[in-house]
Short mmCIF file of C-alpha atoms in Angstrom, two decimals:
data_model
loop_
_atom_site.label_atom_id
_atom_site.label_comp_id
_atom_site.label_asym_id
_atom_site.label_seq_id
_atom_site.Cartn_x
_atom_site.Cartn_y
_atom_site.Cartn_z
CA UNK G 1 -18.43 32.48 9.44
CA UNK G 2 -21.63 30.60 10.38
CA UNK G 3 -24.76 32.04 8.70
CA UNK G 4 -28.06 32.51 10.59
CA UNK G 5 -31.60 32.88 9.15
CA UNK G 6 -34.47 34.09 11.38
CA UNK G 7 -38.12 33.42 10.42
CA UNK G 8 -41.09 34.65 12.50
CA UNK G 9 -44.32 36.37 11.52
CA UNK G 10 -44.18 38.60 14.61
CA UNK G 11 -42.01 41.63 13.86
CA UNK G 12 -41.09 42.27 17.47
CA UNK G 13 -39.85 38.69 17.94
CA UNK G 14 -37.79 38.48 14.77
CA UNK G 15 -36.24 41.92 15.35
CA UNK G 16 -35.63 40.99 18.97
CA UNK G 17 -33.79 37.82 17.98
CA UNK G 18 -31.78 39.73 15.38
CA UNK G 19 -30.66 42.32 17.92
CA UNK G 20 -30.54 40.23 21.07
CA UNK G 21 -26.76 39.93 20.86
CA UNK G 22 -23.87 40.93 18.61
CA UNK G 23 -23.99 37.78 16.51
CA UNK G 24 -20.81 38.65 14.59
CA UNK G 25 -18.88 38.74 17.86
CA UNK G 26 -19.88 35.09 18.24
CA UNK G 27 -18.75 34.15 14.74
CA UNK G 28 -22.28 34.27 13.30
CA UNK G 29 -23.43 36.30 10.31
CA UNK G 30 -27.09 37.32 10.18
CA UNK G 31 -27.86 36.18 6.64
CA UNK G 32 -31.56 37.09 6.54
CA UNK G 33 -34.79 37.81 8.41
CA UNK G 34 -38.09 36.42 7.05
CA UNK G 35 -41.63 37.53 7.96
CA UNK G 36 -43.34 34.33 6.77
CA UNK G 37 -42.65 30.81 5.60
CA UNK G 38 -42.58 31.61 1.89
CA UNK G 39 -40.03 34.39 2.41
CA UNK G 40 -38.00 32.03 4.61
CA UNK G 41 -37.91 29.44 1.82
CA UNK G 42 -36.74 32.05 -0.69
CA UNK G 43 -34.04 33.40 1.63
CA UNK G 44 -32.89 29.90 2.52
CA UNK G 45 -32.41 29.00 -1.15
CA UNK G 46 -30.54 32.26 -1.76
CA UNK G 47 -28.14 32.34 1.20
CA UNK G 48 -27.95 28.66 2.29
CA UNK G 49 -27.66 29.40 6.03
CA UNK G 50 -26.11 27.03 8.55
CA UNK G 51 -28.67 27.77 11.30
CA UNK G 52 -32.39 28.55 10.99
CA UNK G 53 -34.42 29.89 13.93
CA UNK G 54 -38.10 29.64 12.96
CA UNK G 55 -41.51 29.95 14.52
CA UNK G 56 -43.52 26.76 14.07
CA UNK G 57 -46.69 28.65 13.05
CA UNK G 58 -46.38 31.14 10.18
CA UNK G 59 -48.71 32.09 7.34
CA UNK G 60 -48.15 30.47 3.96
CA UNK G 61 -45.62 27.90 5.13
CA UNK G 62 -45.24 26.61 8.66
CA UNK G 63 -41.94 26.09 10.40
CA UNK G 64 -42.64 22.36 10.17
CA UNK G 65 -42.96 22.56 6.38
CA UNK G 66 -39.84 24.73 6.26
CA UNK G 67 -37.87 22.11 8.24
CA UNK G 68 -39.18 19.36 5.97
CA UNK G 69 -38.12 21.32 2.88
CA UNK G 70 -34.65 21.99 4.32
CA UNK G 71 -34.06 18.29 4.88
CA UNK G 72 -35.43 17.41 1.44
CA UNK G 73 -32.93 19.82 -0.13
CA UNK G 74 -30.06 17.82 1.34
CA UNK G 75 -28.96 20.67 3.60
CA UNK G 76 -27.47 19.91 7.01
CA UNK G 77 -28.59 23.27 8.44
CA UNK G 78 -29.46 23.25 12.14
CA UNK G 79 -33.14 24.19 12.68
CA UNK G 80 -34.21 25.63 16.05
CA UNK G 81 -38.02 25.64 16.44
CA UNK G 82 -39.88 28.29 18.46
CA UNK G 83 -43.17 26.81 19.67
CA UNK G 84 -46.13 27.67 21.85
CA UNK G 85 -47.29 25.07 24.37
CA UNK G 86 -50.26 24.11 22.20
CA UNK G 87 -47.85 23.36 19.32
CA UNK G 88 -45.79 20.82 21.29
CA UNK G 89 -46.84 17.86 19.10
CA UNK G 90 -45.69 19.82 16.05
CA UNK G 91 -42.36 20.52 17.73
CA UNK G 92 -41.87 16.81 18.34
CA UNK G 93 -42.58 16.16 14.66
CA UNK G 94 -39.97 18.79 13.75
CA UNK G 95 -37.40 17.01 15.90
CA UNK G 96 -38.18 13.78 14.10
CA UNK G 97 -37.47 15.65 10.87
CA UNK G 98 -34.01 16.51 12.17
CA UNK G 99 -34.53 19.87 13.86
CA UNK G 100 -31.65 20.64 16.22
CA UNK G 101 -33.85 21.79 19.13
CA UNK G 102 -37.03 23.58 20.08
CA UNK G 103 -37.84 26.33 22.58
CA UNK G 104 -41.21 27.11 24.16
CA UNK G 105 -42.47 30.67 23.96
CA UNK G 106 -41.99 33.00 25.65
CA UNK G 107 -38.29 32.45 25.09
CA UNK G 108 -35.69 33.71 27.54
CA UNK G 109 -32.95 35.61 25.65
CA UNK G 110 -30.08 33.76 27.34
CA UNK G 111 -31.70 30.42 26.55
CA UNK G 112 -32.14 31.32 22.87
CA UNK G 113 -28.56 32.56 22.52
CA UNK G 114 -27.28 29.38 24.19
CA UNK G 115 -29.22 27.18 21.75
CA UNK G 116 -27.94 29.11 18.73
CA UNK G 117 -24.35 28.90 20.02
CA UNK G 118 -24.78 25.15 20.52
CA UNK G 119 -25.93 24.90 16.91
CA UNK G 120 -22.95 27.05 15.85
CA UNK G 121 -20.53 24.70 17.63
CA UNK G 122 -22.18 21.69 15.99
CA UNK G 123 -21.84 23.36 12.57
CA UNK G 124 -18.17 24.10 13.17
CA UNK G 125 -17.53 20.52 14.26
CA UNK G 126 -19.23 19.22 11.12
CA UNK G 127 -17.22 21.63 8.97
CA UNK G 128 -13.97 20.48 10.59
CA UNK G 129 -15.00 16.87 10.08
CA UNK G 130 -15.88 17.55 6.43
CA UNK G 131 -12.57 19.35 5.87
CA UNK G 132 -10.64 16.50 7.47
CA UNK G 133 -12.58 13.95 5.41
CA UNK G 134 -11.87 15.95 2.26
CA UNK G 135 -8.19 16.13 3.18
CA UNK G 136 -8.06 12.38 3.75
CA UNK G 137 -9.90 11.73 0.49
CA UNK G 138 -7.41 13.96 -1.31
CA UNK G 139 -4.49 12.11 0.29
CA UNK G 140 -6.05 8.78 -0.61
CA UNK G 141 -6.64 9.99 -4.15
CA UNK G 142 -2.99 10.99 -4.44
CA UNK G 143 -1.75 7.68 -3.06
CA UNK G 144 -4.28 5.46 -4.86
CA UNK G 145 -2.14 4.98 -8.01
CA UNK G 146 0.73 3.79 -5.81
CA UNK G 147 -1.59 1.46 -3.88
CA UNK G 148 -2.84 -0.03 -7.15
CA UNK G 149 0.72 -0.56 -8.37
CA UNK G 150 1.76 -2.25 -5.13
CA UNK G 151 -1.27 -4.53 -5.18
CA UNK G 152 -0.65 -5.62 -8.78
CA UNK G 153 3.05 -6.09 -8.05
CA UNK G 154 2.13 -8.38 -5.15
CA UNK G 155 -0.35 -10.25 -7.35
CA UNK G 156 2.37 -10.78 -9.97
CA UNK G 157 4.54 -12.25 -7.21
CA UNK G 158 1.76 -14.69 -6.25
CA UNK G 159 0.72 -12.80 -3.10
CA UNK G 160 -2.82 -11.72 -4.04
CA UNK G 161 -5.74 -12.65 -1.75
CA UNK G 162 -8.54 -14.85 -3.04
CA UNK G 163 -12.32 -15.00 -3.03
CA UNK G 164 -14.30 -12.18 -1.47
CA UNK G 165 -11.19 -10.54 -0.03
CA UNK G 166 -9.78 -10.22 -3.56
CA UNK G 167 -13.07 -8.81 -4.85
CA UNK G 168 -13.17 -6.29 -2.01
CA UNK G 169 -9.59 -5.16 -2.68
CA UNK G 170 -10.29 -4.71 -6.39
CA UNK G 171 -13.38 -2.62 -5.61
CA UNK G 172 -11.54 -0.51 -3.06
CA UNK G 173 -8.66 0.19 -5.43
CA UNK G 174 -11.00 0.94 -8.33
CA UNK G 175 -9.31 -1.56 -10.62
CA UNK G 176 -11.42 -2.66 -13.61
CA UNK G 177 -10.69 -6.31 -12.93
CA UNK G 178 -13.11 -8.97 -11.71
CA UNK G 179 -12.05 -11.45 -9.04
CA UNK G 180 -13.60 -14.37 -10.92
CA UNK G 181 -12.73 -13.50 -14.52
CA UNK G 182 -9.65 -14.21 -16.66
CA UNK G 183 -6.83 -11.75 -17.08
CA UNK G 184 -3.27 -11.82 -18.32
CA UNK G 185 0.02 -10.09 -17.61
CA UNK G 186 2.19 -8.30 -20.13
CA UNK G 187 5.72 -7.03 -19.65
CA UNK G 188 6.80 -3.85 -21.44
CA UNK G 189 10.57 -3.54 -21.74
CA UNK G 190 11.63 -0.06 -22.77
CA UNK G 191 14.58 -0.07 -25.14
CA UNK G 192 17.63 1.73 -23.71
CA UNK G 193 19.53 4.24 -25.85
CA UNK G 194 22.01 2.77 -28.30
CA UNK G 195 25.28 2.43 -26.34
CA UNK G 196 27.19 3.44 -29.48
CA UNK G 197 25.43 6.80 -29.64
CA UNK G 198 26.08 9.79 -27.42
CA UNK G 199 25.01 8.91 -23.89
CA UNK G 200 21.81 10.57 -22.70
CA UNK G 201 22.00 12.37 -19.32
CA UNK G 202 20.69 10.05 -16.61
CA UNK G 203 18.14 12.58 -15.36
CA UNK G 204 16.61 13.01 -18.81
CA UNK G 205 16.42 9.25 -19.30
CA UNK G 206 14.66 8.82 -15.95
CA UNK G 207 12.13 11.48 -16.91
CA UNK G 208 11.42 9.67 -20.17
CA UNK G 209 10.94 6.39 -18.31
CA UNK G 210 8.56 8.08 -15.89
CA UNK G 211 6.65 9.59 -18.80
CA UNK G 212 6.44 6.14 -20.38
CA UNK G 213 4.63 4.85 -17.30
CA UNK G 214 2.12 7.70 -17.54
CA UNK G 215 1.53 6.99 -21.23
CA UNK G 216 0.89 3.31 -20.52
CA UNK G 217 -1.43 4.11 -17.61
CA UNK G 218 -3.56 6.31 -19.87
CA UNK G 219 -3.73 3.55 -22.47
CA UNK G 220 -4.57 0.84 -19.94
CA UNK G 221 -7.20 2.80 -17.98
CA UNK G 222 -10.52 0.99 -18.08
CA UNK G 223 -8.90 -2.32 -19.01
CA UNK G 224 -6.50 -3.07 -16.14
CA UNK G 225 -3.49 -1.49 -14.47
CA UNK G 226 0.28 -1.12 -14.48
CA UNK G 227 3.01 -1.78 -11.92
CA UNK G 228 6.84 -1.58 -11.74
CA UNK G 229 8.66 -4.33 -13.59
CA UNK G 230 11.79 -6.16 -12.43
CA UNK G 231 14.04 -3.21 -13.35
CA UNK G 232 13.65 0.52 -13.93
CA UNK G 233 13.26 0.15 -17.69
CA UNK G 234 10.37 -2.31 -17.59
CA UNK G 235 6.69 -1.99 -16.71
CA UNK G 236 4.23 -4.74 -15.86
CA UNK G 237 0.67 -4.58 -17.18
CA UNK G 238 -2.42 -6.51 -16.12
CA UNK G 239 -5.09 -6.63 -18.79
CA UNK G 240 -8.61 -7.68 -17.85
CA UNK G 241 -12.12 -7.23 -19.16
CA UNK G 242 -12.74 -3.81 -20.64
CA UNK G 243 -14.95 -1.56 -18.55
CA UNK G 244 -18.63 -1.76 -19.47
CA UNK G 245 -18.73 1.58 -21.26
CA UNK G 246 -20.37 0.48 -24.47
CA UNK G 247 -17.08 -0.45 -26.05
CA UNK G 248 -17.52 -4.19 -25.63
CA UNK G 249 -14.85 -6.36 -24.06
CA UNK G 250 -11.43 -7.58 -25.05
CA UNK G 251 -11.41 -11.36 -25.25
CA UNK G 252 -8.33 -12.82 -23.61
CA UNK G 253 -8.69 -16.48 -24.47
CA UNK G 254 -5.93 -18.36 -26.23
CA UNK G 255 -7.16 -20.59 -29.05
CA UNK G 256 -6.49 -21.48 -32.65
CA UNK G 257 -9.70 -19.92 -33.93
CA UNK G 258 -10.04 -17.19 -31.31
CA UNK G 259 -9.34 -13.58 -32.23
CA UNK G 260 -8.68 -12.59 -28.58
CA UNK G 261 -4.91 -12.82 -28.92
CA UNK G 262 -4.98 -10.66 -32.03
CA UNK G 263 -6.89 -7.99 -30.10
CA UNK G 264 -4.36 -8.04 -27.27
CA UNK G 265 -1.49 -7.85 -29.76
CA UNK G 266 -3.17 -4.93 -31.49
CA UNK G 267 -3.39 -3.11 -28.16
CA UNK G 268 0.30 -3.83 -27.53
CA UNK G 269 1.24 -2.39 -30.93
CA UNK G 270 -0.79 0.73 -30.12
CA UNK G 271 1.16 1.09 -26.86
CA UNK G 272 4.44 0.79 -28.74
CA UNK G 273 3.42 3.55 -31.15
CA UNK G 274 2.31 5.80 -28.28
CA UNK G 275 5.56 5.25 -26.36
CA UNK G 276 7.63 6.03 -29.43
CA UNK G 277 5.66 9.17 -30.23
CA UNK G 278 5.37 10.58 -26.69
CA UNK G 279 8.70 9.48 -25.19
CA UNK G 280 10.93 8.57 -28.11
CA UNK G 281 11.37 5.10 -26.62
CA UNK G 282 11.23 1.80 -28.43
CA UNK G 283 9.85 -1.21 -26.60
CA UNK G 284 9.49 -4.97 -26.59
CA UNK G 285 6.24 -6.31 -25.16
CA UNK G 286 5.84 -9.85 -23.88
CA UNK G 287 2.30 -11.23 -23.64
CA UNK G 288 1.81 -13.82 -20.93
CA UNK G 289 -0.58 -16.74 -20.83
CA UNK G 290 -4.16 -16.27 -19.75
CA UNK G 291 -4.85 -16.98 -16.08
CA UNK G 292 -8.15 -17.67 -14.36
CA UNK G 293 -8.12 -14.57 -12.16
CA UNK G 294 -5.87 -11.94 -10.58
CA UNK G 295 -5.14 -14.45 -7.81
CA UNK G 296 -3.36 -16.64 -10.40
CA UNK G 297 -1.43 -13.81 -12.07
CA UNK G 298 2.07 -15.04 -11.14
CA UNK G 299 2.35 -17.71 -13.84
CA UNK G 300 1.05 -15.30 -16.47
CA UNK G 301 3.62 -12.68 -15.44
CA UNK G 302 6.46 -15.21 -15.54
CA UNK G 303 5.43 -16.31 -19.04
CA UNK G 304 5.34 -12.66 -20.18
CA UNK G 305 8.93 -12.30 -18.97
CA UNK G 306 9.90 -15.51 -20.76
CA UNK G 307 8.40 -14.16 -23.99
CA UNK G 308 10.49 -10.99 -23.70
CA UNK G 309 13.68 -13.04 -23.60
CA UNK G 310 13.22 -13.97 -27.25
CA UNK G 311 14.26 -10.46 -28.22
CA UNK G 312 17.85 -11.65 -27.75
CA UNK G 313 17.36 -13.51 -31.04
CA UNK G 314 14.66 -11.48 -32.76
CA UNK G 315 15.87 -8.01 -31.79
CA UNK G 316 13.91 -5.28 -30.04
CA UNK G 317 10.65 -3.65 -31.02
CA UNK G 318 8.55 -6.83 -31.20
CA UNK G 319 5.29 -7.93 -29.57
CA UNK G 320 5.97 -11.47 -28.39
CA UNK G 321 3.16 -13.79 -27.26
CA UNK G 322 4.39 -16.64 -25.08
CA UNK G 323 1.69 -19.05 -26.29
CA UNK G 324 2.71 -18.55 -29.93
CA UNK G 325 6.43 -18.82 -29.22
CA UNK G 326 5.94 -22.05 -27.28
CA UNK G 327 3.76 -23.55 -29.99
CA UNK G 328 6.63 -23.15 -32.45
CA UNK G 329 9.37 -24.35 -30.07
CA UNK G 330 8.75 -28.00 -29.12
CA UNK G 331 12.40 -28.46 -28.08
CA UNK G 332 11.74 -26.36 -24.96
CA UNK G 333 9.56 -29.15 -23.58
CA UNK G 334 12.79 -30.98 -22.77
CA UNK G 335 13.77 -28.33 -20.21
CA UNK G 336 15.67 -30.05 -17.33
CA UNK G 337 13.50 -29.12 -14.35
CA UNK G 338 15.33 -31.30 -11.80
CA UNK G 339 18.76 -29.96 -12.79
CA UNK G 340 17.37 -26.44 -12.53
CA UNK G 341 16.20 -27.10 -8.96
CA UNK G 342 19.67 -28.34 -8.01
CA UNK G 343 21.31 -25.25 -9.49
CA UNK G 344 18.84 -22.93 -7.77
CA UNK G 345 19.59 -24.62 -4.44
CA UNK G 346 23.36 -24.45 -4.98
CA UNK G 347 23.29 -20.72 -5.72
CA UNK G 348 20.86 -20.09 -2.87
CA UNK G 349 23.33 -21.80 -0.52
CA UNK G 350 26.32 -19.97 -2.02
CA UNK G 351 27.99 -23.19 -3.24
CA UNK G 352 30.15 -21.96 -6.15
CA UNK G 353 32.24 -25.14 -6.16
CA UNK G 354 29.29 -27.23 -7.43
CA UNK G 355 28.39 -25.01 -10.38
CA UNK G 356 30.60 -26.67 -13.02
CA UNK G 357 29.22 -30.13 -12.28
CA UNK G 358 25.60 -28.99 -12.05
CA UNK G 359 25.74 -26.92 -15.24
CA UNK G 360 27.09 -29.92 -17.16
CA UNK G 361 24.17 -31.94 -15.80
CA UNK G 362 21.77 -29.12 -16.70
CA UNK G 363 22.71 -29.27 -20.40
CA UNK G 364 23.68 -32.93 -20.79
CA UNK G 365 20.20 -34.49 -21.49
CA UNK G 366 19.38 -32.21 -24.41
CA UNK G 367 22.71 -30.72 -25.50
CA UNK G 368 22.77 -32.68 -28.75
CA UNK G 369 19.22 -31.60 -29.62
CA UNK G 370 19.39 -27.94 -28.73
CA UNK G 371 19.98 -25.36 -31.38
CA UNK G 372 22.31 -22.56 -30.22
CA UNK G 373 19.45 -20.10 -29.61
CA UNK G 374 17.63 -22.60 -27.39
CA UNK G 375 20.77 -23.21 -25.35
CA UNK G 376 20.90 -19.49 -24.60
CA UNK G 377 17.16 -19.48 -23.92
CA UNK G 378 17.59 -22.21 -21.32
CA UNK G 379 20.30 -20.14 -19.66
CA UNK G 380 17.96 -17.16 -19.53
CA UNK G 381 15.18 -19.27 -18.03
CA UNK G 382 17.58 -20.64 -15.42
CA UNK G 383 18.71 -17.15 -14.44
CA UNK G 384 15.09 -16.04 -14.18
CA UNK G 385 14.25 -18.94 -11.83
CA UNK G 386 17.31 -18.26 -9.68
CA UNK G 387 16.54 -14.54 -9.58
CA UNK G 388 13.02 -15.23 -8.31
CA UNK G 389 14.31 -17.49 -5.53
CA UNK G 390 17.02 -15.07 -4.43
CA UNK G 391 14.41 -12.41 -3.72
CA UNK G 392 13.52 -14.42 -0.60
CA UNK G 393 17.07 -13.73 0.64
CA UNK G 394 16.81 -10.01 -0.23
CA UNK G 395 19.36 -10.53 -3.02
CA UNK G 396 18.32 -8.85 -6.28
CA UNK G 397 19.90 -10.43 -9.34
CA UNK G 398 19.61 -7.20 -11.33
CA UNK G 399 21.74 -5.39 -8.75
CA UNK G 400 24.43 -8.09 -8.92
CA UNK G 401 24.47 -8.78 -12.66
CA UNK G 402 23.05 -5.59 -14.14
CA UNK G 403 19.83 -5.16 -16.17
CA UNK G 404 18.40 -8.17 -17.98
CA UNK G 405 19.21 -6.84 -21.42
CA UNK G 406 22.95 -6.66 -20.52
CA UNK G 407 22.90 -10.24 -19.24
CA UNK G 408 21.07 -11.45 -22.34
CA UNK G 409 23.56 -9.65 -24.58
CA UNK G 410 26.47 -11.23 -22.72
CA UNK G 411 25.03 -14.74 -23.09
CA UNK G 412 24.01 -14.18 -26.69
CA UNK G 413 27.58 -13.21 -27.61
CA UNK G 414 28.55 -16.80 -26.81
CA UNK G 415 26.62 -17.76 -29.95
CA UNK G 416 25.11 -20.70 -28.08
CA UNK G 417 28.40 -22.61 -28.40
CA UNK G 418 28.13 -24.79 -25.33
CA UNK G 419 31.66 -24.43 -23.85
CA UNK G 420 31.54 -20.64 -24.22
CA UNK G 421 27.98 -20.46 -22.94
CA UNK G 422 28.81 -22.62 -19.92
CA UNK G 423 31.77 -20.40 -19.08
CA UNK G 424 29.65 -17.24 -19.27
CA UNK G 425 26.78 -18.78 -17.32
CA UNK G 426 29.07 -20.17 -14.62
CA UNK G 427 30.66 -16.74 -14.18
CA UNK G 428 27.22 -15.17 -13.74
CA UNK G 429 26.05 -17.82 -11.28
CA UNK G 430 29.30 -17.53 -9.33
CA UNK G 431 28.67 -13.82 -8.86
CA UNK G 432 25.16 -14.57 -7.58
CA UNK G 433 26.49 -17.25 -5.20
CA UNK G 434 29.10 -14.79 -3.93
CA UNK G 435 26.34 -12.24 -3.28
CA UNK G 436 24.44 -14.87 -1.29
CA UNK G 437 27.54 -15.68 0.77
CA UNK G 438 28.05 -11.98 1.45
CA UNK G 439 24.44 -11.74 2.57
CA UNK G 440 24.90 -14.70 4.93
CA UNK G 441 28.10 -13.13 6.27
CA UNK G 442 26.25 -9.89 7.00
CA UNK G 443 23.51 -11.88 8.70
CA UNK G 444 26.04 -13.77 10.86
CA UNK G 445 27.72 -10.49 11.73
CA UNK G 446 24.37 -8.99 12.70
CA UNK G 447 23.61 -12.01 14.89
CA UNK G 448 26.95 -11.65 16.68
CA UNK G 449 26.37 -7.93 17.17
CA UNK G 450 22.94 -8.49 18.71
CA UNK G 451 24.37 -11.25 20.94
CA UNK G 452 26.96 -8.72 22.12
CA UNK G 453 24.18 -6.21 22.87
CA UNK G 454 22.24 -8.81 24.87
CA UNK G 455 25.35 -9.75 26.85
CA UNK G 456 25.92 -6.09 27.71
CA UNK G 457 22.28 -5.64 28.81
CA UNK G 458 22.44 -8.76 30.97
CA UNK G 459 25.61 -7.50 32.63
CA UNK G 460 24.34 -3.94 33.20
CA UNK G 461 20.57 -4.37 33.58
CA UNK G 462 20.71 -2.95 37.12
CA UNK G 463 22.22 0.34 35.93
CA UNK G 464 20.43 3.32 34.34
CA UNK G 465 20.16 2.49 30.65
CA UNK G 466 21.85 4.75 28.10
CA UNK G 467 21.54 3.99 24.41
CA UNK G 468 24.78 5.81 23.60
CA UNK G 469 26.69 3.51 25.97
CA UNK G 470 25.25 0.43 24.28
CA UNK G 471 26.08 1.90 20.86
CA UNK G 472 29.70 2.44 21.91
CA UNK G 473 29.98 -1.24 22.83
CA UNK G 474 29.19 -2.38 19.28
CA UNK G 475 30.61 0.63 17.37
CA UNK G 476 27.31 1.44 15.66
CA UNK G 477 25.04 4.48 15.58
CA UNK G 478 22.17 4.56 18.11
CA UNK G 479 19.53 4.51 15.36
CA UNK G 480 21.08 1.47 13.68
CA UNK G 481 21.45 -0.30 17.04
CA UNK G 482 17.71 0.09 17.66
CA UNK G 483 16.64 -1.07 14.19
CA UNK G 484 19.08 -4.02 14.17
CA UNK G 485 17.98 -5.22 17.62
CA UNK G 486 14.32 -5.02 16.60
CA UNK G 487 14.95 -6.82 13.29
CA UNK G 488 16.86 -9.70 14.91
CA UNK G 489 14.82 -10.21 18.11
CA UNK G 490 11.36 -8.96 17.19
CA UNK G 491 11.41 -6.65 20.24
CA UNK G 492 12.79 -3.21 20.85
CA UNK G 493 15.57 -2.69 23.40
CA UNK G 494 13.36 -1.16 26.10
CA UNK G 495 10.92 -4.09 25.94
CA UNK G 496 13.77 -6.59 26.28
CA UNK G 497 15.31 -4.68 29.20
CA UNK G 498 11.99 -4.53 31.08
CA UNK G 499 11.44 -8.28 30.63
CA UNK G 500 15.02 -8.98 31.75
CA UNK G 501 14.62 -6.87 34.90
CA UNK G 502 11.30 -8.50 35.73
CA UNK G 503 12.82 -11.98 35.41
CA UNK G 504 15.70 -10.94 37.67
CA UNK G 505 13.19 -9.55 40.17
CA UNK G 506 11.30 -12.85 40.20
CA UNK G 507 14.52 -14.62 41.16
CA UNK G 508 15.24 -12.12 43.94
CA UNK G 509 11.75 -12.62 45.41
CA UNK G 510 12.93 -16.03 46.60
CA UNK G 511 14.94 -14.24 49.31
CA UNK G 512 12.39 -13.37 52.03
CA UNK G 513 14.83 -10.94 53.65
CA UNK G 514 14.79 -8.59 50.66
CA UNK G 515 12.31 -5.73 50.77
CA UNK G 516 10.38 -4.71 47.67
CA UNK G 517 12.27 -1.41 47.35
CA UNK G 518 15.58 -3.30 47.62
CA UNK G 519 14.58 -5.64 44.81
CA UNK G 520 13.55 -2.67 42.67
CA UNK G 521 16.94 -1.02 43.19
CA UNK G 522 18.83 -4.22 42.46
CA UNK G 523 17.18 -4.48 39.05
CA UNK G 524 17.74 -0.83 38.14
CA UNK G 525 14.70 1.09 39.45
CA UNK G 526 15.02 3.80 42.10
CA UNK G 527 11.24 4.30 42.21
CA UNK G 528 9.87 1.10 43.76
CA UNK G 529 6.23 2.13 43.26
CA UNK G 530 6.78 2.61 39.55
CA UNK G 531 8.51 -0.78 39.30
CA UNK G 532 5.69 -2.41 41.27
CA UNK G 533 3.18 -1.10 38.71
CA UNK G 534 5.42 -2.23 35.85
CA UNK G 535 5.77 -5.69 37.42
CA UNK G 536 1.99 -6.00 37.82
CA UNK G 537 1.39 -4.90 34.23
CA UNK G 538 3.58 -7.76 32.95
CA UNK G 539 2.72 -10.50 35.47
CA UNK G 540 -0.78 -9.64 36.64
CA UNK G 541 0.38 -9.33 40.28
CA UNK G 542 2.42 -6.88 42.27
CA UNK G 543 5.69 -7.97 43.86
CA UNK G 544 4.22 -8.80 47.28
CA UNK G 545 1.37 -10.87 45.84
CA UNK G 546 3.75 -12.68 43.51
CA UNK G 547 5.98 -13.59 46.45
CA UNK G 548 3.01 -15.30 48.14
CA UNK G 549 2.46 -17.64 45.18
CA UNK G 550 4.23 -21.01 44.67
CA UNK G 551 7.11 -21.70 44.71
CA UNK G 552 7.79 -18.73 47.01
CA UNK G 553 4.87 -19.24 49.43
#
């Protein structure tokens, strides 16, 4: 209920205002009646009314001073000033201070009640607005973690904005990352239960994985953020400058004499301990290379994933820094980039028949130099590159081949013996190529289905349209028909049908014998006036005016 405070040094006036109407019947509670300005100030502080009706001249504290004090307190209370004619300049000053209105004495009762009710309505509108704003803020607060995760996931895919737009996004999301400062990505791979032990119920495992994300978020707060990794058992982390809270900053630079990497590794070890203690999960953490800013995060994230692949040889539970692993593995500099591009293209085009030849070419330049573990590492790197490219075709390698750790285990069992490794790798790539071909087949099928829909619409455009009839033609549900048509053509069915009918109407306008209502009926509209309006909306002219333009005129 809206609260009202009355302040006037004349008893008859203040009692008259208090009893002029049943205020409660109007949703207003009489919170207090003050005989002077000082008493009004005290009552205002005690009851915090929404509306104040005050005389402008009172002993001790004028209505003008009362209004000034109300505004200074931060209150949004509506102040209605009662003023004599000689006080008009003061009333104007009160309005400048934010008073809702003023009334000249003697005040008519109906006029006073109307002003108070106007103030009541304004208070209610502000309350509704504040409630809605609070609701939206609460919704935004609930969704903000998801928005942060999506943004960082996009940044890791190379889709982050740059410059001021990036800075604005980081500020909006409340991420402790600077647009122009270095950062790096880490990949946390949670160790699955030992397959040899009793299997853990899927629901319990999912809860533990969810808890792991919460543990990491708590540990990363103030330094960066987390986002979903490439599969359900991995979590990406972006680590930037530590928030300026007196705790200094974590140096991220890579260098022989720099302690920054040791600090990052120490943080990673702390995360591992926390995950083990809180969730009972082991983990391998890959530390990517430093990048110049969040806009360049993709390469850092890829290198973090590459570092994690070394657990196939070292076992789980390690913190693996890509820069250190690369420094000790000069043989990887001979990686066959060109052969990789050819293999990526072959799989992307679904060409299984070329895999044997291309894989032999992939390993031929360095086969004699590669130790077995590096041969497997090259296979992992190749699969990673292909997996990234296949995302553009909506083909997820993890869904086709299974989680990364299963693929790595399968390749590692080859022992790096080239014939065995090639056989395993070719089988994996063949499955990916088959998935691509299946995707293309579905796409071709969708194209044919939409072509069939268009043919039906072109044959029956002059009939009343029924979605169920169109659905029967292609043996699909109405909802799927709508979504498929929109996906393939960029327009919904009703938009296409309107454009088709308008084009048919344009052709019919060439016959001067046809009346407008006849043309409307021939293209499927019984209401010629409605069709005329529709035609004008799309062409800028009604049917008659259009007929008078070239080439019809």
